[in-house]
Amino acid sequence: MNQPLSNASKSEEASEGSSKKDDHDLVQRVQAGDSAAFRALFDKYHRRAFAVAMGVVKNEDDALDAVQNAFVKVHKNIDKFQGSSSFYTWLYRIVMNVSIDHIRKTSRRKNLDFDERALHEESEVAGDGALVPVSYTHLTLPTICSV
């Protein structure tokens, strides 16, 4: 039941094939040190990379940071790109990893920034302002070490 491809389908396939070939040529030029080729890859894919990052981090500034970091990684590691997948597939994975790392880092930072003990009244905190409840101020160093 194979039907002949419509002219639109044929042109889409030809465009996709030439796009992959164009990307391959651009990657080879970048690997040879051509900064204009890197700019061409950036111009071609930065909007798609931003959309991917935005879907993960849900914040415009964070998505812009993720895209910038992803393209820095691309630039540093372009020599490792083997071409077994499309350039966009490789870039997509880098953007996803950078975005996920950003989420992990910010959630870890939020957990560290918020400390419930800081909400206690001053009377419940040791005299020097340390976040040690008054009930623990009687402990000495040897007692603490043995716990």
XYZ file of C-alpha atoms in Angstrom, residues 13-99:
87
model
C 12.278 15.100 2.376
C 14.681 16.892 0.054
C 14.779 19.872 2.401
C 15.390 17.630 5.430
C 18.124 15.748 3.586
C 19.819 18.932 2.456
C 19.458 20.368 5.971
C 21.283 17.367 7.433
C 23.946 17.715 4.757
C 24.197 21.447 5.465
C 24.536 20.715 9.190
C 27.188 18.097 8.489
C 29.128 20.589 6.359
C 28.753 23.293 9.024
C 29.947 20.919 11.748
C 32.987 19.964 9.707
C 33.780 23.632 9.144
C 33.394 24.359 12.881
C 35.683 21.429 13.666
C 38.208 23.028 11.300
C 37.968 26.299 13.252
C 35.455 28.287 11.178
C 33.682 30.639 13.620
C 31.220 31.782 10.929
C 30.013 28.192 10.624
C 29.455 28.042 14.386
C 27.468 31.270 14.157
C 25.385 29.708 11.378
C 24.595 26.677 13.568
C 23.723 28.977 16.460
C 21.466 31.136 14.281
C 19.750 28.053 12.910
C 19.092 26.314 16.238
C 19.080 28.786 19.128
C 15.297 29.335 19.005
C 14.580 25.606 19.084
C 17.118 25.163 21.883
C 15.406 27.967 23.824
C 12.016 26.255 23.417
C 13.448 22.992 24.755
C 15.106 24.712 27.727
C 11.981 26.744 28.467
C 9.961 23.544 28.609
C 12.238 22.261 31.354
C 13.206 25.285 33.454
C 9.955 27.285 33.017
C 11.766 30.619 33.344
C 12.932 32.818 30.480
C 16.200 33.969 32.088
C 17.099 30.445 33.167
C 16.272 29.138 29.684
C 18.547 31.764 28.121
C 21.325 30.736 30.516
C 20.789 27.081 29.651
C 20.985 27.788 25.913
C 24.147 29.821 26.367
C 25.738 27.074 28.478
C 24.659 24.437 25.967
C 26.263 26.277 23.055
C 29.432 26.774 25.091
C 29.505 22.995 25.601
C 28.866 22.453 21.893
C 31.765 24.743 21.032
C 34.120 23.035 23.483
C 33.113 19.521 22.435
C 32.389 19.856 18.711
C 35.466 17.734 17.955
C 33.787 14.839 19.794
C 30.676 15.034 17.597
C 30.887 11.966 15.362
C 27.872 12.545 13.158
C 26.160 9.245 13.976
C 23.093 11.327 14.852
C 21.957 14.664 13.507
C 23.508 17.795 14.940
C 20.127 18.822 16.327
C 19.737 15.513 18.175
C 23.137 16.073 19.794
C 22.309 19.694 20.631
C 18.895 18.687 22.003
C 20.514 16.215 24.406
C 23.019 18.828 25.579
C 20.262 21.418 26.136
C 18.188 18.883 28.071
C 21.138 17.874 30.259
C 22.110 21.484 30.974
C 18.485 22.351 31.783
